Coordinates of N, CA and C in Angstrom, one line a residue:
M25 N 141.9 76.9 120.1 CA 141.9 78.0 118.5 C 143.2 78.2 118.0
K26 N 143.5 77.9 117.0 CA 144.8 77.9 116.3 C 144.6 79.1 115.6
N27 N 145.7 79.9 115.2 CA 146.2 81.0 114.4 C 146.6 80.5 113.4
Q28 N 145.8 81.1 112.4 CA 146.5 80.7 110.8 C 146.9 82.0 109.8
T29 N 148.3 82.1 109.7 CA 148.6 82.8 108.8 C 148.8 82.4 107.2
L30 N 148.2 83.2 106.6 CA 148.0 83.1 105.4 C 149.3 84.2 104.4
A31 N 150.2 83.4 103.7 CA 151.3 83.6 103.4 C 150.9 83.7 101.5
L32 N 151.3 85.1 101.2 CA 150.9 85.3 99.8 C 152.4 85.7 99.2
P33 N 152.4 85.3 97.9 CA 153.4 85.9 96.9 C 153.7 87.2 96.9
I34 N 155.1 87.3 96.9 CA 155.2 88.9 96.7 C 154.9 89.5 95.6
G35 N 155.1 88.5 94.6 CA 154.8 88.9 93.1 C 153.1 89.8 93.3
L36 N 152.3 89.0 93.7 CA 150.6 89.0 93.7 C 150.4 90.2 95.1
V37 N 151.3 90.1 96.0 CA 150.8 91.5 96.8 C 151.6 92.7 96.0
L38 N 152.5 92.6 95.3 CA 152.5 94.1 94.4 C 152.0 94.5 93.4
A39 N 151.2 93.5 92.9 CA 150.0 93.4 91.5 C 149.3 94.1 92.4
A40 N 148.7 93.9 93.8 CA 147.4 94.0 94.0 C 148.1 95.5 94.4
L41 N 148.9 96.1 95.0 CA 149.2 97.0 95.3 C 149.3 98.1 94.0
T42 N 149.6 97.5 93.1 CA 149.7 98.1 92.1 C 148.7 98.7 91.0
A43 N 147.7 97.6 91.2 CA 146.1 98.2 90.6 C 145.6 98.8 91.8
C44 N 145.7 99.3 92.6 CA 145.1 100.0 93.7 C 145.8 101.3 93.4
M45 N 146.8 101.7 93.0 CA 147.5 103.5 92.6 C 146.4 103.9 91.7
A46 N 146.7 105.3 91.9 CA 145.6 105.8 91.1 C 146.1 106.0 90.0
V47 N 145.8 106.1 89.1 CA 146.7 106.2 87.4 C 146.2 107.5 86.9
E48 N 146.8 108.9 87.1 CA 147.1 109.9 86.4 C 146.3 110.6 85.1
R49 N 145.2 111.0 85.1 CA 144.9 111.8 83.7 C 145.6 111.7 82.4
G50 N 145.6 111.1 81.3 CA 146.5 111.8 80.7 C 147.6 110.0 80.5
Q51 N 147.9 109.6 81.7 CA 149.2 108.5 81.2 C 148.2 107.1 80.5
Q52 N 147.0 106.9 80.4 CA 146.5 105.7 79.8 C 145.4 106.5 78.2
S53 N 145.4 105.9 77.3 CA 144.8 106.6 76.1 C 143.1 106.4 76.6
D54 N 142.8 105.1 77.7 CA 141.4 105.6 78.0 C 140.8 106.5 79.3
F55 N 141.6 107.6 79.8 CA 141.9 108.3 80.7 C 142.9 109.4 80.2
P56 N 142.5 110.2 79.1 CA 143.5 111.1 78.8 C 143.1 112.6 79.4
V57 N 143.7 113.2 79.2 CA 143.7 114.7 79.4 C 142.6 115.2 78.3
E58 N 141.2 115.7 78.8 CA 140.2 116.3 78.6 C 140.4 118.2 78.4
Q59 N 141.2 118.2 77.2 CA 141.1 119.6 76.9 C 139.9 120.4 77.0
P60 N 139.8 121.8 77.3 CA 138.5 122.7 77.2 C 137.9 123.3 75.8
S61 N 139.0 123.4 75.5 CA 139.2 124.3 74.0 C 140.3 124.1 73.2
M62 N 140.5 124.5 71.5 CA 141.5 123.5 71.0 C 142.2 124.5 71.2
L63 N 142.1 125.7 71.7 CA 143.4 126.8 72.0 C 144.2 126.2 72.9
S64 N 143.6 125.6 73.9 CA 144.1 125.1 75.5 C 145.7 124.3 75.0
E65 N 146.7 124.4 75.8 CA 148.1 123.7 75.8 C 147.7 122.8 76.6
T66 N 149.0 121.8 75.9 CA 148.6 120.5 76.4 C 150.7 120.7 77.2
T67 N 150.4 120.4 78.8 CA 152.1 120.7 79.4 C 152.8 119.1 78.7
V68 N 154.1 119.4 78.5 CA 154.7 118.1 78.1 C 156.1 118.0 78.7
L69 N 156.6 116.5 79.3 CA 158.1 117.1 79.8 C 158.6 116.5 79.1
P70 N 160.4 116.3 79.2 CA 161.0 115.2 78.3 C 160.7 113.9 78.9
G71 N 160.9 112.6 78.3 CA 160.8 111.4 78.4 C 159.0 111.0 78.6
Q72 N 158.5 112.0 78.7 CA 157.1 111.5 78.7 C 156.1 111.3 77.6
T73 N 155.1 110.2 78.1 CA 153.9 110.5 76.9 C 152.3 110.4 77.2
V74 N 152.1 111.6 76.9 CA 151.0 112.3 77.2 C 149.7 112.0 76.5
Y75 N 148.4 111.3 77.2 CA 147.3 111.0 75.9 C 146.5 112.6 76.2
V76 N 145.9 113.2 75.1 CA 145.1 114.3 75.6 C 143.9 114.4 74.5
S77 N 142.9 114.5 75.0 CA 141.6 114.6 73.8 C 140.9 116.2 73.5
Y78 N 141.1 116.4 72.2 CA 140.7 118.1 71.9 C 139.2 117.9 71.0
S79 N 138.3 118.5 71.2 CA 137.4 119.0 70.6 C 137.2 120.1 69.3
Y80 N 136.9 119.7 68.6 CA 137.0 120.6 67.5 C 135.4 121.1 66.6
P81 N 135.0 122.2 66.5 CA 133.7 122.5 66.0 C 133.9 121.8 64.0
R82 N 132.9 121.0 63.9 CA 132.4 120.2 62.6 C 133.3 121.5 61.6
A83 N 132.8 122.9 61.7 CA 133.2 123.5 60.6 C 134.6 123.9 60.4
M84 N 135.1 123.5 61.4 CA 137.2 123.5 61.6 C 137.5 122.5 60.4
F85 N 137.1 121.3 60.1 CA 137.4 120.7 58.9 C 136.6 120.2 58.0
E86 N 135.5 121.3 57.9 CA 134.5 121.3 56.5 C 134.2 122.3 55.4
A87 N 134.4 121.8 54.5 CA 134.3 123.0 53.4 C 132.8 123.2 53.1
D88 N 132.0 122.3 52.6 CA 130.7 122.5 52.1 C 129.8 121.3 52.8
N89 N 129.4 121.2 53.9 CA 128.6 120.6 54.4 C 128.9 118.7 54.0
E90 N 130.1 118.6 53.6 CA 130.5 117.3 53.1 C 130.1 115.9 54.2
F91 N 129.9 116.2 55.7 CA 130.1 115.7 56.7 C 128.7 115.4 57.3
E92 N 127.6 116.4 56.9 CA 126.2 116.3 57.1 C 125.2 114.9 57.3
A93 N 125.8 114.2 56.3 CA 125.2 112.7 55.9 C 125.9 112.0 57.3
R94 N 127.2 112.2 57.5 CA 127.5 111.1 58.7 C 127.4 111.6 60.1
F95 N 127.1 113.4 60.3 CA 126.6 113.6 61.6 C 125.3 113.2 61.9
D96 N 124.6 113.3 60.8 CA 122.7 113.0 60.5 C 123.2 111.8 60.8
A97 N 123.9 110.9 60.9 CA 123.5 109.5 61.0 C 123.2 109.2 62.5
L98 N 124.3 110.3 63.4 CA 124.2 109.9 65.0 C 122.8 110.4 65.3
A99 N 122.4 109.0 66.2 CA 120.8 109.0 65.9 C 121.0 109.3 67.9
F100 N 120.0 110.0 68.3 CA 120.0 110.3 69.8 C 118.8 109.2 70.3
D101 N 119.1 109.3 71.7 CA 118.3 108.3 72.8 C 117.2 108.8 73.6
Y102 N 116.2 108.7 73.2 CA 115.1 109.9 74.0 C 114.6 109.0 74.7
S103 N 115.0 107.6 75.0 CA 114.2 106.8 75.9 C 114.2 106.8 77.3
G104 N 115.2 107.5 77.8 CA 115.3 107.8 79.4 C 114.9 109.4 79.9
V105 N 114.6 110.1 78.7 CA 113.9 111.3 79.1 C 112.8 111.5 79.3
R106 N 112.5 112.0 80.4 CA 110.7 112.1 81.0 C 110.2 113.3 81.2
T107 N 111.4 114.2 81.9 CA 110.8 115.6 81.9 C 112.3 116.3 81.5
S108 N 112.5 117.7 81.6 CA 113.2 118.5 80.9 C 114.4 118.3 81.8
D109 N 114.3 118.2 83.0 CA 115.7 117.6 84.2 C 116.5 116.8 83.7
D110 N 116.0 115.9 82.7 CA 116.4 114.5 82.4 C 117.4 115.4 81.0
R111 N 118.4 114.3 80.4 CA 119.1 115.0 79.7 C 119.2 113.9 78.5
V112 N 118.7 114.2 77.0 CA 119.2 113.3 76.2 C 121.2 113.2 75.9
P113 N 121.4 112.0 76.0 CA 123.0 111.5 76.3 C 123.3 112.0 74.6
N114 N 124.8 112.5 74.8 CA 125.5 113.0 73.8 C 125.6 111.1 72.9
V115 N 126.1 111.5 71.3 CA 126.3 110.4 70.6 C 127.2 110.8 69.8
Y116 N 128.6 109.1 70.3 CA 129.5 109.6 69.4 C 129.6 108.3 68.3
A117 N 130.2 108.6 66.9 CA 130.6 107.6 66.4 C 132.0 107.1 65.8
A118 N 133.0 106.2 65.9 CA 134.5 106.5 65.4 C 134.3 107.2 63.7
A119 N 135.4 107.4 63.3 CA 135.3 108.1 62.1 C 137.1 108.0 61.9
P120 N 137.6 106.5 61.6 CA 138.8 105.9 61.0 C 139.2 106.5 60.0
W121 N 137.7 107.1 58.7 CA 138.3 107.9 57.9 C 139.0 108.9 58.1
F122 N 139.5 109.7 59.1 CA 140.1 111.0 59.3 C 141.2 110.8 60.0
M123 N 142.0 110.8 59.1 CA 143.5 110.4 59.4 C 144.3 111.7 59.4
L124 N 145.3 111.5 60.5 CA 146.1 112.6 60.3 C 147.8 111.9 59.5
R125 N 147.8 113.1 58.5 CA 148.8 113.0 57.8 C 149.8 113.4 57.7
A126 N 150.3 114.1 58.4 CA 151.5 115.0 58.9 C 151.5 115.7 59.6
V127 N 152.9 115.7 60.6 CA 152.7 116.8 61.9 C 154.1 117.4 61.4
E128 N 154.1 118.5 62.0 CA 155.4 119.7 61.7 C 155.1 120.0 63.3
A129 N 156.2 119.4 64.1 CA 156.4 119.8 65.5 C 158.0 119.8 66.0
P130 N 158.2 120.7 67.0 CA 159.7 120.5 67.6 C 160.3 119.3 67.5
T131 N 161.8 119.6 67.0 CA 162.1 118.0 67.3 C 162.6 117.6 68.4
G132 N 162.5 116.0 68.5 CA 162.0 115.7 69.7 C 160.7 115.2 70.2
V133 N 159.4 116.0 69.6 CA 158.5 116.0 69.9 C 157.3 114.9 68.9
S134 N 157.0 114.5 69.3 CA 155.7 113.2 68.0 C 154.8 113.2 68.5
V135 N 153.4 113.5 67.6 CA 152.1 113.3 67.6 C 151.8 112.0 67.2
A136 N 151.2 111.4 68.0 CA 150.0 110.3 66.6 C 148.7 110.7 67.4
L137 N 147.5 110.4 66.1 CA 146.3 110.3 66.0 C 146.3 109.1 66.7
V138 N 145.3 108.8 68.1 CA 144.7 107.7 68.1 C 143.3 107.1 67.8
K139 N 142.7 108.3 68.0 CA 141.5 107.9 67.6 C 140.9 109.0 67.4
A140 N 139.6 108.9 66.4 CA 138.8 110.1 66.0 C 137.4 109.9 66.2
N141 N 136.9 110.4 66.4 CA 135.3 110.4 67.2 C 134.5 111.3 66.5
L142 N 133.4 111.0 65.6 CA 132.7 112.5 65.0 C 131.8 112.4 66.9
A143 N 131.0 113.7 67.2 CA 130.2 114.0 68.1 C 128.9 114.8 68.3
R144 N 127.9 114.3 68.4 CA 126.8 115.1 68.4 C 126.4 115.4 70.1
V145 N 127.1 116.8 70.5 CA 126.9 117.3 71.9 C 125.5 118.0 72.3
V146 N 124.7 117.3 72.8 CA 123.6 118.1 73.6 C 124.1 118.7 74.4
T147 N 123.9 120.2 74.3 CA 123.6 121.3 74.9 C 122.1 122.0 76.1
Q148 N 121.0 121.4 75.2 CA 120.1 121.8 76.3 C 118.9 120.7 75.9
T149 N 118.2 119.8 77.0 CA 116.8 119.2 76.6 C 115.8 120.0 77.1
R150 N 114.5 119.2 76.0 CA 113.3 120.3 76.8 C 112.6 119.5 76.3
V151 N 111.6 119.5 77.3 CA 110.1 118.5 77.0 C 108.7 119.1 76.9
V152 N 108.4 119.0 75.5 CA 107.4 119.9 75.0 C 106.2 118.9 75.2
G153 N 105.2 118.7 76.1 CA 104.0 118.1 75.9 C 104.3 116.4 75.9
D154 N 104.3 115.6 74.5 CA 104.5 114.6 74.4 C 106.0 114.3 73.3
S155 N 106.6 115.6 73.1 CA 107.6 115.4 72.3 C 109.3 116.1 73.0
V156 N 110.1 115.6 72.7 CA 111.8 115.8 73.1 C 112.6 117.1 72.2
N157 N 112.5 117.9 73.0 CA 113.3 119.0 71.9 C 114.9 118.9 72.3
V158 N 116.2 119.1 71.4 CA 117.2 119.1 71.8 C 117.8 120.1 71.2
K159 N 118.7 120.6 71.6 CA 119.7 121.8 71.3 C 121.2 121.5 71.2
Y160 N 122.0 121.0 70.0 CA 122.8 120.2 70.2 C 124.1 121.4 69.1
R161 N 125.3 120.5 69.4 CA 126.6 121.4 68.2 C 127.4 119.9 67.8
D162 N 127.8 119.9 66.9 CA 128.8 119.1 65.9 C 129.5 119.4 66.5
E163 N 130.7 118.3 66.6 CA 132.2 118.2 67.0 C 133.1 117.3 66.5
F164 N 134.0 117.2 66.3 CA 135.5 116.2 66.1 C 135.7 115.7 67.1
K165 N 136.3 115.2 68.0 CA 136.5 114.6 69.0 C 138.1 113.7 69.1
L166 N 139.1 114.5 68.8 CA 140.3 113.5 68.5 C 141.1 113.3 70.0
L167 N 141.6 111.9 69.8 CA 142.6 112.0 70.7 C 144.2 111.2 70.6
Y168 N 145.2 112.0 70.9 CA 146.2 112.2 70.5 C 147.5 111.8 71.7
R169 N 148.4 110.8 70.9 CA 149.3 110.3 71.9 C 150.5 111.7 71.6
V170 N 151.3 112.2 72.5 CA 152.2 113.1 72.5 C 153.2 112.6 73.2
S171 N 154.4 112.3 72.3 CA 155.5 112.2 73.2 C 156.8 112.9 73.0
V172 N 157.6 112.9 73.8 CA 158.6 113.8 74.2 C 159.6 112.7 74.6
S173 N 160.9 113.0 73.9 CA 162.4 112.2 73.9 C 163.0 112.9 75.1
P174 N 163.9 111.9 75.9 CA 164.2 112.2 77.4 C 165.1 113.2 77.1
D175 N 165.7 113.6 75.9 CA 166.8 114.7 75.8 C 166.3 115.7 75.4
F176 N 164.9 116.2 75.2 CA 164.2 117.2 75.0 C 164.7 118.2 75.1
D177 N 165.3 119.5 74.6 CA 165.5 120.8 74.7 C 164.4 121.3 74.4
P178 N 163.6 122.2 75.3 CA 162.7 123.1 74.8 C 163.3 124.3 73.9
P179 N 162.6 124.7 72.8 CA 163.2 125.4 72.1 C 162.4 126.7 72.2
A180 N 163.8 128.2 72.9 CA 163.0 129.3 73.2 C 162.1 130.0 72.5
L181 N 161.5 130.8 72.8 CA 160.6 131.4 72.0 C 161.4 133.3 71.9
T182 N 161.1 133.8 70.8 CA 161.8 135.3 71.3 C 160.7 136.2 71.1
A183 N 161.3 137.3 71.8 CA 160.2 137.9 72.4 C 158.5 138.7 71.5
A184 N 159.0 138.4 70.1 CA 157.7 138.4 69.4 C 156.8 137.3 69.5
Q185 N 157.4 136.4 69.4 CA 156.3 135.1 69.9 C 155.5 134.7 71.3
E186 N 156.5 135.5 72.1 CA 155.7 135.8 73.6 C 155.0 136.7 73.6
G187 N 155.1 137.7 72.3 CA 153.8 138.4 72.6 C 152.6 138.1 71.8
V188 N 153.0 137.0 71.1 CA 151.7 136.3 70.2 C 150.7 135.7 71.0
N189 N 151.7 134.6 72.0 CA 151.1 134.0 73.2 C 150.2 134.9 74.0
A190 N 151.1 136.2 74.8 CA 150.4 136.9 75.6 C 149.2 137.6 74.9
A191 N 149.0 137.9 73.7 CA 147.7 138.0 73.0 C 146.7 137.3 72.9
T192 N 147.1 136.1 72.8 CA 145.8 135.0 72.7 C 145.4 134.4 74.0
E193 N 146.4 134.7 75.2 CA 146.0 133.5 76.2 C 144.8 134.5 76.9
P194 N 144.2 136.0 77.0 CA 142.9 136.3 77.4 C 142.0 136.0 76.8
A195 N 141.8 135.9 75.6 CA 140.6 135.6 74.7 C 140.5 134.3 74.9
T196 N 141.7 133.3 75.0 CA 141.3 132.0 75.7 C 140.5 131.7 77.0
K197 N 141.2 132.5 78.0 CA 140.6 132.2 79.2 C 139.2 132.9 79.4
A198 N 139.2 134.2 78.9 CA 137.8 134.8 78.8 C 136.7 134.3 78.2
S199 N 136.9 132.7 77.3 CA 136.0 132.3 76.6 C 136.4 130.9 76.3
P200 N 136.3 130.0 77.6 CA 136.4 128.6 77.6 C 136.2 127.8 76.6
S201 N 134.7 128.2 76.1 CA 133.8 127.4 74.9 C 133.6 128.2 74.3
P202 N 134.2 128.6 73.1 CA 134.0 129.6 72.0 C 133.4 129.2 71.0
T203 N 132.6 130.1 70.1 CA 131.6 129.6 69.1 C 132.4 129.2 68.0
T204 N 132.2 128.8 67.2 CA 132.9 128.5 65.9 C 133.1 129.9 65.0
S205 N 132.4 130.8 65.2 CA 133.1 132.1 64.5 C 133.8 132.8 65.1
V206 N 134.1 132.8 66.8 CA 134.8 133.3 67.4 C 136.3 132.4 67.4
I207 N 136.2 131.7 67.0 CA 137.5 130.6 67.3 C 137.9 130.8 65.7
K208 N 137.0 130.8 64.5 CA 137.8 131.2 63.5 C 138.4 133.0 63.1
T209 N 137.2 134.0 64.1 CA 138.2 134.9 64.1 C 139.4 135.1 65.0
L210 N 139.6 134.4 65.9 CA 141.1 134.4 66.8 C 141.9 133.6 65.6
L211 N 142.0 132.6 64.9 CA 142.7 131.9 64.2 C 143.1 133.0 63.2
E212 N 142.2 133.2 62.2 CA 142.4 134.5 61.7 C 143.3 135.6 61.7
K213 N 142.7 136.2 63.0 CA 143.5 137.3 63.4 C 144.8 137.4 63.5
Y214 N 145.5 135.8 64.1 CA 146.9 135.8 64.2 C 147.4 134.8 63.5
A215 N 147.2 134.6 62.6 CA 147.7 133.6 61.5 C 148.5 133.9 61.0
G216 N 148.8 135.1 60.5 CA 150.0 135.8 60.3 C 151.3 135.3 61.0
D217 N 150.9 135.8 62.4 CA 152.1 135.6 63.5 C 152.1 134.2 63.6
L218 N 151.3 133.4 64.0 CA 151.5 131.8 64.1 C 152.0 131.3 63.1
G219 N 152.1 131.5 61.6 CA 152.6 131.2 60.5 C 153.5 130.7 60.3
G220 N 155.1 130.9 60.9 CA 156.1 130.5 61.1 C 156.6 130.3 62.7
L221 N 155.4 129.8 63.6 CA 155.8 129.9 64.7 C 155.9 128.1 65.1
S222 N 156.9 127.5 65.4 CA 156.9 125.9 65.7 C 157.6 125.7 67.0
A223 N 157.8 126.9 67.5 CA 158.4 126.6 69.5 C 157.4 126.0 70.4
N224 N 156.3 126.5 70.5 CA 155.4 126.0 71.4 C 154.1 125.4 70.6
R225 N 153.9 125.3 69.9 CA 153.1 124.0 68.7 C 153.3 123.3 67.8
A226 N 152.4 122.2 67.6 CA 152.5 121.3 66.5 C 151.7 121.7 65.8
R227 N 151.6 121.6 64.3 CA 150.8 121.5 63.2 C 150.6 120.1 62.4
L228 N 149.2 120.1 62.5 CA 148.8 119.0 62.2 C 148.0 119.1 60.6
T229 N 148.5 118.0 60.0 CA 147.7 117.9 58.8 C 146.7 116.6 58.6
F230 N 145.3 117.1 58.4 CA 144.7 115.8 58.3 C 143.8 115.7 57.2
S231 N 143.1 114.6 56.9 CA 142.8 113.8 55.5 C 141.4 113.2 55.6
D232 N 140.6 113.6 55.1 CA 139.0 112.5 55.2 C 139.0 112.1 54.1
G233 N 140.3 111.8 52.9 CA 140.0 110.9 52.0 C 139.3 111.3 50.4
S234 N 139.2 113.1 50.9 CA 138.8 113.3 49.5 C 139.8 115.2 49.7
R235 N 139.8 115.5 50.5 CA 140.9 116.3 51.0 C 141.7 116.9 52.4
T236 N 142.1 117.9 52.1 CA 143.2 117.7 53.6 C 142.6 118.9 54.4
S237 N 143.1 119.5 55.6 CA 142.8 120.2 56.7 C 143.8 120.6 57.8
T238 N 144.3 121.1 58.4 CA 145.1 121.9 59.6 C 144.3 122.2 60.8
A239 N 145.3 121.7 61.6 CA 144.7 122.3 63.1 C 146.3 122.3 63.9
S240 N 146.6 123.5 64.9 CA 147.3 123.3 65.7 C 147.1 122.8 67.4
L241 N 148.2 122.0 67.7 CA 148.2 121.6 69.0 C 149.4 122.7 69.6
F242 N 148.8 123.3 70.4 CA 149.6 124.1 71.2 C 150.3 123.2 72.8
L243 N 151.7 123.7 72.6 CA 152.6 123.2 74.1 C 153.1 123.9 74.7
K244 N 152.9 122.9 76.1 CA 153.6 124.0 77.0 C 154.6 123.1 77.7
Y245 N 156.0 123.7 77.9 CA 156.9 123.0 78.1 C 157.4 122.8 79.9
R246 N 157.8 121.7 80.0 CA 158.0 122.0 81.5 C 159.3 121.1 81.6
K247 N 160.3 121.1 82.4 CA 161.8 120.3 82.6 C 161.6 120.1 84.0

């Protein structure tokens, strides 16, 4: 019996090894960092690009139920539900009309909106007789690309700004999934302090085609 050796091109071997390497979350747009709260900090490093996804309550960008028809068009699929242990899946729809118009960020940091989706997120599924009842919340799910220049030098925070960060941190940890009213209370409470703060956040201005709205993307620097 003859022993046969199969010789593979080095390029093919390297490609196979590369394909087997694990991709870290945040390195690709289809595998972003999923932030648990709109107040969560995104960690950035000089010379790095990170993809990060944030969810915002519908009321964050809505003034007078102008998005009601768009969200109501998100139809649930009840076909796979037989008992209350089953779950109606969340529904998503692309929202290309929701665009990022302006970014105020520290020099060397850029933020781009990769994708905007409307989401109807199911929080409870209940089967009663022949009917299926669901509880849900409406959200904007936004995917960002955050890039930092290689020579980026993180700006220093003043003592007052550090105090603002310390004041907001317990509220964020104590309420990982805050309700809309809690979020608005937090933002209103610290709006004055954060108004001129740019060292650890990017201020984002969005447009839905008829009006503009703003949000903050909080940053955490590492060297």
